[in-house]
Coordinates of C-alpha atoms and ligand atoms in Angstrom, one line a residue:
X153 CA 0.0 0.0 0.0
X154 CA 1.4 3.5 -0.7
X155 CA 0.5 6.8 0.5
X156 CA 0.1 9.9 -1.0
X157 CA 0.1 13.8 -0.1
X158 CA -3.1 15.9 0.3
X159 CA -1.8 18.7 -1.5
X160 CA 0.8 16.7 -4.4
X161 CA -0.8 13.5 -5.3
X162 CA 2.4 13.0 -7.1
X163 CA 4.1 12.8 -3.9
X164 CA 3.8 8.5 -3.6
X165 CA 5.9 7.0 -0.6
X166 CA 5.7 3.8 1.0
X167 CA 4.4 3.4 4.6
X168 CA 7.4 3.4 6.8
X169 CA 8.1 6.5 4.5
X170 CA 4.7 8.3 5.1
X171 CA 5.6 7.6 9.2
X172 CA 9.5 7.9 9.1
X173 CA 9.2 11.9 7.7
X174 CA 5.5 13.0 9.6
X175 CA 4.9 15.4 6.8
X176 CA 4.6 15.4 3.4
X177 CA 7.8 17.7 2.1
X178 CA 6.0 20.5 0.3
X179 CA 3.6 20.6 4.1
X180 CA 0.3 18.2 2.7
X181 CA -0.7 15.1 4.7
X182 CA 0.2 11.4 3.5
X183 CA -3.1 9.8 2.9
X184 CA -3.4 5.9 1.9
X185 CA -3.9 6.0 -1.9
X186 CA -6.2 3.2 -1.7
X187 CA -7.9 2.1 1.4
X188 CA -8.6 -1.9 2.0
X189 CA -12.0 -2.9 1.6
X190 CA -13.8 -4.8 4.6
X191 CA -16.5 -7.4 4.3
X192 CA -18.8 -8.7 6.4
X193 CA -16.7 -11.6 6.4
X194 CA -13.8 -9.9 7.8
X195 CA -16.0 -8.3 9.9
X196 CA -17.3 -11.3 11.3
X197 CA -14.0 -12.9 11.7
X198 CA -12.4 -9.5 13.8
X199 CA -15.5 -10.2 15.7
X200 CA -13.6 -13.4 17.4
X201 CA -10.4 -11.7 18.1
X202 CA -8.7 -10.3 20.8
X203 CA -8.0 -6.3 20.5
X204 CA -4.2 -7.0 19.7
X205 CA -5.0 -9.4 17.0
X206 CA -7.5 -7.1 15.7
X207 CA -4.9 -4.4 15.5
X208 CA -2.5 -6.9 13.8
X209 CA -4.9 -7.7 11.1
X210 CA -5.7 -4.0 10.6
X211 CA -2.1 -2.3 10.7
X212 CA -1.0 -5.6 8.4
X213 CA -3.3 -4.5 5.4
X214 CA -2.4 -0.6 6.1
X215 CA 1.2 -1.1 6.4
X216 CA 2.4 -3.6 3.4
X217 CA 6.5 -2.7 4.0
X218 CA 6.3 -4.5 7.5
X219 CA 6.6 -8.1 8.1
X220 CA 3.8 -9.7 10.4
X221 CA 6.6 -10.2 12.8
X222 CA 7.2 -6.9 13.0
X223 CA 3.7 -5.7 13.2
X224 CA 3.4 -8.2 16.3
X225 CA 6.5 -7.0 17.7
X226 CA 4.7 -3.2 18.0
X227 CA 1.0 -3.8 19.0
X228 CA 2.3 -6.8 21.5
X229 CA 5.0 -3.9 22.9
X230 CA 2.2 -1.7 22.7
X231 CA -1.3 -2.9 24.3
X232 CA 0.2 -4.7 27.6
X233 CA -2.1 -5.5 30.2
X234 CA 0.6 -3.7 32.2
X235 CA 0.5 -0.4 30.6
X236 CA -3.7 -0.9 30.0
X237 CA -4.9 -2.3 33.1
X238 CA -6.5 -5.2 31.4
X239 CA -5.7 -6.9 28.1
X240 CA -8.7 -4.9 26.7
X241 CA -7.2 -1.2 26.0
X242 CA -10.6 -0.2 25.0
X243 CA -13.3 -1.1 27.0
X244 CA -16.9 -0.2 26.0
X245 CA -19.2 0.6 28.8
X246 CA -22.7 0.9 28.3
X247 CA -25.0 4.2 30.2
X248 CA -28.4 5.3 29.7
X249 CA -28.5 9.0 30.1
X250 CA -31.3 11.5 29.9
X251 CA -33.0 8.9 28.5
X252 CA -30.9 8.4 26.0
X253 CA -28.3 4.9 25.7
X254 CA -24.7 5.2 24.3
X255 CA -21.8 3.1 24.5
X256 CA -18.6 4.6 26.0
X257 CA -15.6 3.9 24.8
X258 CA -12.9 4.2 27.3
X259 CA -9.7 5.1 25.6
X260 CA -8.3 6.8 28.3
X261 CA -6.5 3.3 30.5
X262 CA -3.1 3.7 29.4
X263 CA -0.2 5.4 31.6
X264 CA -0.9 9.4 30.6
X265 CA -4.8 8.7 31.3
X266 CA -6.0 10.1 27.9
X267 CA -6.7 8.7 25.1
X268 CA -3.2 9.8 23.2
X269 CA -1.8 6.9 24.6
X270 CA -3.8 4.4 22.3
X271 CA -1.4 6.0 19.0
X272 CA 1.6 7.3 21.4
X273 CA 2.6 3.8 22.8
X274 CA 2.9 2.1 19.7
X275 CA 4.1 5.6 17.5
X276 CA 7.4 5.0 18.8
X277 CA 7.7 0.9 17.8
X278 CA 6.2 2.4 14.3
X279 CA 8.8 4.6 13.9
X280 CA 12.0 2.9 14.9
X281 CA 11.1 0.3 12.5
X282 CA 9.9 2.6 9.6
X283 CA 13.0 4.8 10.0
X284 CA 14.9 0.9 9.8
X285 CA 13.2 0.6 6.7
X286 CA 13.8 3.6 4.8
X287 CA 17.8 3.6 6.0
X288 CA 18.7 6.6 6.2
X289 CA 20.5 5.8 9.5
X290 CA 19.9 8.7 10.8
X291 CA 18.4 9.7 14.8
X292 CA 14.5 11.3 14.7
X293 CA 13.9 14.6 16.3
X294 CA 10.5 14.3 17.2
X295 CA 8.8 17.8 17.5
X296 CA 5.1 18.0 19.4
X297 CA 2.5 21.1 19.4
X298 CA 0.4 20.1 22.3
X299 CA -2.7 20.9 24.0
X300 CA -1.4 18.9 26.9
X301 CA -2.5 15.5 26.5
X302 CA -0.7 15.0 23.0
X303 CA 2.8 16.0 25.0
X304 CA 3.0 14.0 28.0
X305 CA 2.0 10.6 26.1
X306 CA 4.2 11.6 23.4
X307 CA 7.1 11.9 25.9
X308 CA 6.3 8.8 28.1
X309 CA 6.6 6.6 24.3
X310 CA 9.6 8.3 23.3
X311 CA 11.2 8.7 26.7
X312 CA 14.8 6.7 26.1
X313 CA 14.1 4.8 23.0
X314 CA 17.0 4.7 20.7
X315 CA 17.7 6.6 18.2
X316 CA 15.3 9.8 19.1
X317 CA 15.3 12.9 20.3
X318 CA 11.6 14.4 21.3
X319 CA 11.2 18.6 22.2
X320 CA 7.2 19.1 23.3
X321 CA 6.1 22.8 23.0
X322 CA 3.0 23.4 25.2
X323 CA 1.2 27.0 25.4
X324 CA 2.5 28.5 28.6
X325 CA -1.4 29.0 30.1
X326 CA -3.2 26.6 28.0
X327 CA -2.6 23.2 29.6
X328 CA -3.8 22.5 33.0
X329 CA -1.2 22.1 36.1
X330 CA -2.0 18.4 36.4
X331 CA -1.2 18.7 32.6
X332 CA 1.8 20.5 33.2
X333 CA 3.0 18.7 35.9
X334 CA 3.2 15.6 34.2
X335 CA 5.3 17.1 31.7
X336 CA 7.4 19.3 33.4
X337 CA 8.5 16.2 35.6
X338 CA 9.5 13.9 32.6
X339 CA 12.3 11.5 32.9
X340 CA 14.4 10.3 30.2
X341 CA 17.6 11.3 28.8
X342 CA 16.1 12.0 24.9
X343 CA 13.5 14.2 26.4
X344 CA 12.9 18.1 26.5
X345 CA 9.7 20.3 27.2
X346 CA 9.2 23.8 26.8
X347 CA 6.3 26.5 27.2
X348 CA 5.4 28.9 24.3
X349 CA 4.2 32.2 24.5
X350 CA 0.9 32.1 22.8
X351 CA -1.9 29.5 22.5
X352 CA -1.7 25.9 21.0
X353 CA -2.4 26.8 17.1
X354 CA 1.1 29.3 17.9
X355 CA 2.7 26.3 18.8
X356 CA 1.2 24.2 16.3
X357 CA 2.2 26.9 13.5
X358 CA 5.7 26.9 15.0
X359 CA 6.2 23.2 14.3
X360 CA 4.8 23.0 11.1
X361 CA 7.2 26.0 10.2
X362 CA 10.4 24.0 11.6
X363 CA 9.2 21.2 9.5
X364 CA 9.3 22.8 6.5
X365 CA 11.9 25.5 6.6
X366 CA 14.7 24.1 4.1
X367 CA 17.5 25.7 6.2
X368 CA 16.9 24.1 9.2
X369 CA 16.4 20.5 7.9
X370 CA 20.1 21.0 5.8
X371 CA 21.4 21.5 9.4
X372 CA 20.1 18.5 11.0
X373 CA 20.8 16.5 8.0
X374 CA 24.8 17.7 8.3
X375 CA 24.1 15.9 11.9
X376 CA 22.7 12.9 10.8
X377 CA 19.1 13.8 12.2
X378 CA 15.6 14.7 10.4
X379 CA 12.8 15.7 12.2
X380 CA 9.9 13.7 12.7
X381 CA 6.4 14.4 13.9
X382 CA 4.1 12.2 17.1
X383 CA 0.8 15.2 16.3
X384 CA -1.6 13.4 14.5
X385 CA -0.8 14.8 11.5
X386 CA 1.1 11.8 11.3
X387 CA 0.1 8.4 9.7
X388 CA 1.2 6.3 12.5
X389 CA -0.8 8.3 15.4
X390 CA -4.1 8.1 12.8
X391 CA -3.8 4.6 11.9
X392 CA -4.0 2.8 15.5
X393 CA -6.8 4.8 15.9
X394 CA -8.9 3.3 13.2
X395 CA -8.3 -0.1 15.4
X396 CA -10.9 1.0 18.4
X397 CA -13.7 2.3 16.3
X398 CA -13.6 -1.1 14.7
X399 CA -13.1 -2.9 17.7
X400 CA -16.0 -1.1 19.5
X401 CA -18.1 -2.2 16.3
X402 CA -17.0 -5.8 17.3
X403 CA -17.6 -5.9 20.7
X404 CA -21.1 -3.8 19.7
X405 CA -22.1 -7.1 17.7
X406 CA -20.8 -9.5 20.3
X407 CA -22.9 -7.8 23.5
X408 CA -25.7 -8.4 20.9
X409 CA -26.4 -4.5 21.0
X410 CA -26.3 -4.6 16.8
X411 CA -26.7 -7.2 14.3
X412 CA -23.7 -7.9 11.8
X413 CA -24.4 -5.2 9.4
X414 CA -26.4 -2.5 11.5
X415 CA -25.1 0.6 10.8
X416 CA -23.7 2.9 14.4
X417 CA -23.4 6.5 15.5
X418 CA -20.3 7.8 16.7
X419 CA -19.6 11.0 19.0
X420 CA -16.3 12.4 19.5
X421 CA -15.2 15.2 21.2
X422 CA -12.9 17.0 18.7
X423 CA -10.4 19.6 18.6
X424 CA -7.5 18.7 16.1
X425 CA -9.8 16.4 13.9
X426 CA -7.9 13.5 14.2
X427 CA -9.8 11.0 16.5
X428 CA -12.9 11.4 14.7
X429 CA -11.6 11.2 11.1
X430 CA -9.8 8.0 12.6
X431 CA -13.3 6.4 12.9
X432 CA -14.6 8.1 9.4
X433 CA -11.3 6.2 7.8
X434 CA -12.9 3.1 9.7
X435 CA -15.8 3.8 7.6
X436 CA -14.3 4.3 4.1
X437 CA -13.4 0.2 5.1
X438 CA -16.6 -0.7 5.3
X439 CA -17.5 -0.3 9.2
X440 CA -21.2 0.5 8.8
X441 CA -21.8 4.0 9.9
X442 CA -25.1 6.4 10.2
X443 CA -23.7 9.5 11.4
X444 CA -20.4 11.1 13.0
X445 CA -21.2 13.7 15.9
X446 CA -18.5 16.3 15.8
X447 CA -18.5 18.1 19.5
X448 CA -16.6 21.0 20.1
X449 CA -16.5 23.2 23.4
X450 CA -16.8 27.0 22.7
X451 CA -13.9 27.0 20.3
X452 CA -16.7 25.9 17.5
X453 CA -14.9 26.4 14.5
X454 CA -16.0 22.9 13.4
X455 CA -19.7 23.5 14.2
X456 CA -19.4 26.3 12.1
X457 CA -17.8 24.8 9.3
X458 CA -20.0 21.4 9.3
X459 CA -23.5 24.0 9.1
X460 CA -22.5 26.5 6.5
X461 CA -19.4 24.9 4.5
X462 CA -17.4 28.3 5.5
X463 CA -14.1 27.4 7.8
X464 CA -13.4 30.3 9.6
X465 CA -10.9 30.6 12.4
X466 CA -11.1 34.9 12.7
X467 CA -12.7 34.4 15.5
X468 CA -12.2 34.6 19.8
X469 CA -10.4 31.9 21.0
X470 CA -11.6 30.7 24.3
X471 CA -9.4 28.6 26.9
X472 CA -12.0 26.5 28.4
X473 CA -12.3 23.4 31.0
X474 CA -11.7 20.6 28.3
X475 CA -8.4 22.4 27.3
X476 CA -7.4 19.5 24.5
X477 CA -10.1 21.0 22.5
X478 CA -9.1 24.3 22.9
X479 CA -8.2 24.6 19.0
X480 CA -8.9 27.2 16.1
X481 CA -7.1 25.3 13.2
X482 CA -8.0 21.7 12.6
X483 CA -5.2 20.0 10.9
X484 CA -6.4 16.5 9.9
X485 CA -9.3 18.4 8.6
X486 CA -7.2 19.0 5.6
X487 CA -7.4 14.3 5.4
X488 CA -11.2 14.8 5.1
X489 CA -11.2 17.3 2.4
X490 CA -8.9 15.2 0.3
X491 CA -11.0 12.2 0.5
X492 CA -14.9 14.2 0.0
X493 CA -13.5 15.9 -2.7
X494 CA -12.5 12.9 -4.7
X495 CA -8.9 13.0 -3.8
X496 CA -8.7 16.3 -5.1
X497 CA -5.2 18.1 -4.7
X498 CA -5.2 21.1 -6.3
X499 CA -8.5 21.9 -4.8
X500 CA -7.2 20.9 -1.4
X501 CA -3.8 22.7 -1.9
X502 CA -6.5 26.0 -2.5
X503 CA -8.0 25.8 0.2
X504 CA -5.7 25.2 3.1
X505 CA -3.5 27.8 1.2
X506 CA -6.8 30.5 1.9
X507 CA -6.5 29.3 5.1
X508 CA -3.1 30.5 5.8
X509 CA -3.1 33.6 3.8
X510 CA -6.9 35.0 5.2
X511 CA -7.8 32.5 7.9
X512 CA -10.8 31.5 5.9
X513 CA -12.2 29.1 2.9
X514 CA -15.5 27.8 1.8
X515 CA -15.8 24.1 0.0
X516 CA -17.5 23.8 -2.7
X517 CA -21.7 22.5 -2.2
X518 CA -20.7 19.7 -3.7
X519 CA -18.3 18.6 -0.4
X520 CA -20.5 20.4 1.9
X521 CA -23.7 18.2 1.1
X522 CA -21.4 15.3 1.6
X523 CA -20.3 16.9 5.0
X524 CA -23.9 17.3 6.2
X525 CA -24.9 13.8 5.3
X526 CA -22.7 11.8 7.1
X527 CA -21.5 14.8 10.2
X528 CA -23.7 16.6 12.5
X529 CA -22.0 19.2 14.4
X530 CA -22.8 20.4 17.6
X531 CA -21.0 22.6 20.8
X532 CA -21.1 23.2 24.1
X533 CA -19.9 25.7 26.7
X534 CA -18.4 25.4 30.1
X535 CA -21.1 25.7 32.5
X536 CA -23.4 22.8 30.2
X537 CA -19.8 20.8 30.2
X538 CA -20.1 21.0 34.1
X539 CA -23.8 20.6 34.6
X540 CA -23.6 17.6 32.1
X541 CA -20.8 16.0 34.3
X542 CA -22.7 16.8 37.4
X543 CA -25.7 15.0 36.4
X544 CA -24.3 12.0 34.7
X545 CA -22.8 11.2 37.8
X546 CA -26.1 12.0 39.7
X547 CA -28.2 9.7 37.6
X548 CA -25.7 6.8 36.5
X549 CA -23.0 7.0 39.5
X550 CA -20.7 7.6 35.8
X551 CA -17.8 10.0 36.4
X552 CA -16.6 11.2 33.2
X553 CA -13.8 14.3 32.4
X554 CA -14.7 17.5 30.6
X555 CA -14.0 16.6 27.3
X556 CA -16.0 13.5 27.2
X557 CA -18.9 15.6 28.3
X558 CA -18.9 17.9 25.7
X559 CA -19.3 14.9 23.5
X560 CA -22.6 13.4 26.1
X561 CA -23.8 17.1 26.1
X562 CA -24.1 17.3 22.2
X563 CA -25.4 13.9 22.1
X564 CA -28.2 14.8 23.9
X565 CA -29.0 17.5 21.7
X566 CA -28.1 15.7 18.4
X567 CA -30.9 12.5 19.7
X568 CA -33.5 15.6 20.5
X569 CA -32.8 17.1 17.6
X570 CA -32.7 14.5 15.0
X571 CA -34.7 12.0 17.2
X572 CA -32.2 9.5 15.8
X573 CA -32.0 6.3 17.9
X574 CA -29.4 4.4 16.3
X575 CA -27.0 2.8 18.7
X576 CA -23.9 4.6 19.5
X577 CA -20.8 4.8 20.2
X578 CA -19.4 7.6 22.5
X579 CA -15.7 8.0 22.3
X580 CA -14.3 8.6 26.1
X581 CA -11.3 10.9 25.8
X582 CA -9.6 11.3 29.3
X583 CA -9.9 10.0 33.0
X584 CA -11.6 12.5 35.1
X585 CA -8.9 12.7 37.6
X586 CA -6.8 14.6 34.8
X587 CA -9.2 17.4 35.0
X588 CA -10.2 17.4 38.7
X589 CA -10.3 20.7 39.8
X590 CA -13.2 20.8 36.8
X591 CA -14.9 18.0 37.9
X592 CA -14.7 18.7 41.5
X593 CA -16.3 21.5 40.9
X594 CA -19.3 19.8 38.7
X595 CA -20.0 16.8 41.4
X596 CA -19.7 18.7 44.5
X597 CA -21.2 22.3 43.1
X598 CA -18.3 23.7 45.1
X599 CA -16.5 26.1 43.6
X600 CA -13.9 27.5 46.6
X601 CA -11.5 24.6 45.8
X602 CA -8.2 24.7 47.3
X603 CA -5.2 25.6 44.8
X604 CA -3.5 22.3 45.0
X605 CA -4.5 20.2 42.2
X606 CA -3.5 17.0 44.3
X607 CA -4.9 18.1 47.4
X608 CA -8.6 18.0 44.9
X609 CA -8.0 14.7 43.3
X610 CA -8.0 13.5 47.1
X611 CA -11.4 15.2 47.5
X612 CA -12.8 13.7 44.3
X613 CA -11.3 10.2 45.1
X614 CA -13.1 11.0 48.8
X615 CA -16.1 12.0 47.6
X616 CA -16.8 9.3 44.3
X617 CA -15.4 6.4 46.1
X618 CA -13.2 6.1 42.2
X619 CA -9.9 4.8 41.4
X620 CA -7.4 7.2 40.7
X621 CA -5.1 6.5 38.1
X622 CA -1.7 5.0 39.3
X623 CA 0.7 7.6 37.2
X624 CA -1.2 10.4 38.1
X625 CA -0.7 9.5 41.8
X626 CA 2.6 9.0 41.1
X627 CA 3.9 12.6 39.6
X628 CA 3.0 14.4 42.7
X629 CA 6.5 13.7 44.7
X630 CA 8.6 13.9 41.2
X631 CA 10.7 16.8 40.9
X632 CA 10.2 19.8 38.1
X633 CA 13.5 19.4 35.4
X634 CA 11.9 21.4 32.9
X635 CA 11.1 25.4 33.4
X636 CA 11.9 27.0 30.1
X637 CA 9.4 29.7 28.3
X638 CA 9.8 30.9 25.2
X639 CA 8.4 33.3 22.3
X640 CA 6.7 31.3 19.8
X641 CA 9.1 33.4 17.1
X642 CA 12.4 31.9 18.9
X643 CA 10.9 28.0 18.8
X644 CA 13.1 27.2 16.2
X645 CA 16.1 28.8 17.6
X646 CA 15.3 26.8 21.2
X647 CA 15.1 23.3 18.8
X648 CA 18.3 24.0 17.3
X649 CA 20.0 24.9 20.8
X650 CA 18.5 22.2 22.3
X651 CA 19.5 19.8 19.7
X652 CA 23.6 21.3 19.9
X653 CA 23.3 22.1 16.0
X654 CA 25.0 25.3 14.4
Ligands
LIG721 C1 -6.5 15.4 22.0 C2 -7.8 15.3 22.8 C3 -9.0 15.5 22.2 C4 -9.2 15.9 20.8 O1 -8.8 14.9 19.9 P1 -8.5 15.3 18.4 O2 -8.0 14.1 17.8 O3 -7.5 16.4 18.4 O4 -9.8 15.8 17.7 C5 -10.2 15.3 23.0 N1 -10.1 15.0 24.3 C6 -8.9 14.8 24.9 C7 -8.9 14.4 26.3 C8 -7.7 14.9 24.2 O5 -6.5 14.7 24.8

């Protein structure tokens, strides 16, 4: 299978290719050219395996340069019952709500407690072997943009492997201090974190800039290093994420919740796009799907954009309580556009080139019609994100974080809306204790919390008789190594220091 950039379809490069360089070289997204077509058959035989085999038979057909050894080798590295606390990563737990059923998925088990972890923990195994492949021999510098969940699993599944080198840029008030203790308190010796200035799409635009600018990448190539990317821009954080929504379909059929062919719904609370075009790729495969619900907090740039077919990000940005959504510019939005268009290029090229130059494009009503048939877009703000997590837990004793209920808040009004019953699937982003001072604040209705962020996960654990996570426990007696702050102007300067390159 070969992949292809969004924005030069003449741009062909095999898999470990695609994951080995993150981004395509002229800045478009490596898309598969083709995508592998599921049957019921195959549907029905992913029904009787495990989630690791599932992910096996999945990445196989994806990633045609690797050897099924090798694909073992990653996912059986990867999923551990160790690092997941069971041998299922992805757990679907089923709620009624309001009235209303959906199936959560909990992707948020792994050792950073959000659901990063599921791409993170295997990006790394990806990569060593893809870079392997394409020989260039030469050590990754792995550059993150994050909105705080995207760094700290990025660092704990790059944290002293061989051969890499990972720098995480975070906006200096835009993560929350769980979130930044967690990555300010990072071991490894191949590890580096830094604050930015500025809000996450700075940081993002910093990256992408390093990336691309030809001056820079001459320097780390005299070094024997090229840069590499673990945002989900990247093919190898997208493509374990396909695995779950397929999976969940499985384990839907086998609870008896849906016949073998029943089509699902599927809610995601978004920011960069890429979870939720994760399960519309699952789709183009054949997973039978009805509709995907697109929730967004305040930042609804997407809700916009899925209603009128105008993306617009000259608009307030709002830091909110489910920070990983806190995002104006939607990168792996630039994947869907691609595909809707009919693998359209030059058309794609246009209009993420608007986008830079006025902050602004509108599809054509051809894409747009396509958009509103199979995405229904919907927001919510903070105080409905806390009165939604105050009365889930009333009703179904179900504790879930802030960004999972935007997504059961715009459920709700997507079912009363639409009055669309069809089973769902509700992807579950992050454990609530990653967000406690938020949810604290929802459950108890008390809003004079004290300003230690540990001292409130004690409180919650107190009050909702709930499991904290083990590695969040854990970072509260680990010292701080990393304190730096930067302008988002000088990133590139910081890599290059950081990195010891002239
Ligand atoms: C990253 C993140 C999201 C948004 O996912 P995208 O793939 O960027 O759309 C939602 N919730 C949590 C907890 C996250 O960490």
């Amino acid at each position: 299978m070969l992949y292809n950039s969004t924005e030069n379809k003449k741009e062909v490069v095999s898999a470990a290719r695609a994951i080995a360089q993150g981004i395509s070289s002229e800045g478009g997204l490596f898309v598969p050219c083709d995508f592998p077509a599921y049957d019921k058959s195959v549907f029905e035989n992913l029904c009787k395996m495990s989630y690791n085999e599932r992910a096996k038979k999945i990445l196989g057909d994806f990633l045609s340069d690797f050897t099924a050894e090798e694909i073992a080798q990653c996912v059986d590295s990867a999923y551990t019952a160790e690092k997941f606390e069971s041998d299922n990563p992805a757990p679907l737990k089923a709620e009624t709500f309001d009235g209303k059923e959906m199936n959560i998925l909990e992707l948020w088990h792994g050792p950073t407690s959000a659901f990063k972890d599921m791409a993170l923990q295997i990006l790394p195994h990806l990569l060593t072997k893809s870079l392997q492949k394409t020989g260039d021999g030469k050590d990754a510098v792995i550059l993150v943009a994050t909105s705080g969940d995207t760094g700290k699993a990025a660092l704990e599944g790059f944290k002293d492997v061989d051969h890499t080198k990972i720098i995480v840029f975070y906006p200096v008030d835009g993560v929350s201090p769980m979130q930044k203790k967690q990555m300010n308190t990072q071991e490894g010796s191949n590890v580096n974190v830094c604050a930015i200035e500025g809000n996450f799409d700075d940081a993002q635009t910093g990256v992408k800039k390093i990336f691309t600018t030809e001056e820079i990448i001459e320097k780390l190539d005299k070094n024997n290093m090229l840069f590499s990317s673990a945002n989900s821009i990247n093919w190898g954080r997208l493509l374990p994420q396909i695995v779950y929504y397929i999976s969940a379909y499985c384990d839907m059929v086998n609870s008896g919740k849906i016949a073998m062919g029943d089509k699902i719904n599927i809610v995601v609370p978004t920011g960069n796009f890429g979870n939720i075009l994760a399960a519309y790729y699952g789709y183009c495969m054949g997973m039978p799907v009805n509709k995907f619900i697109c929730a967004s907090n305040s930042n609804n740039v997407l809700t916009d954009f899925i209603n009128t077919g105008v993306y617009d990000k000259n608009r307030d940005f709002y830091t909110t309580v489910s920070p990983s959504m806190d995002i104006l510019v939607s990168s792996n939005l630039e994947r869907l556009l691609y595909k809707l268009s009919g693998n359209d290029d030059v058309k794609t090229a246009q209009w993420i080139k608007e986008l830079k130059t006025t902050g602004k494009y509108t599809v054509d009503d051809e894409v747009k019609s396509q958009i509103q048939k199979l995405f229904y877009g919907g927001y919510c703000d903070d105080t409905a994100t806390k009165e939604t997590i105050g009365k889930m837990y009333k009703e179904n004793n179900y504790l879930c974080d802030t960004h999972t209920a935007v997504a059961v808040n715009v459920y709700g009004k997507f079912v009363d809306e639409t009055g669309d019953k069809t089973p769902c699937v509700l992807a579950s982003t992050a454990s609530p204790y990653k967000f406690s001072r938020a949810v604290m604040e929802a459950v108890s209705g008390n809003k004079d919390l004290p300003e230690d962020d540990f001292a409130i996960v004690d409180m919650l654990k107190e009050l909702t008789n709930t499991q904290v996570p083990k590695p969040l426990m854990a970072i509260k007696d680990k010292k701080v190594r990393f304190e730096d702050v930067v302008k988002s102007e000088n990133m590139a300067g910081y890599v290059l220091n950081v990195l010891g390159v002239e």
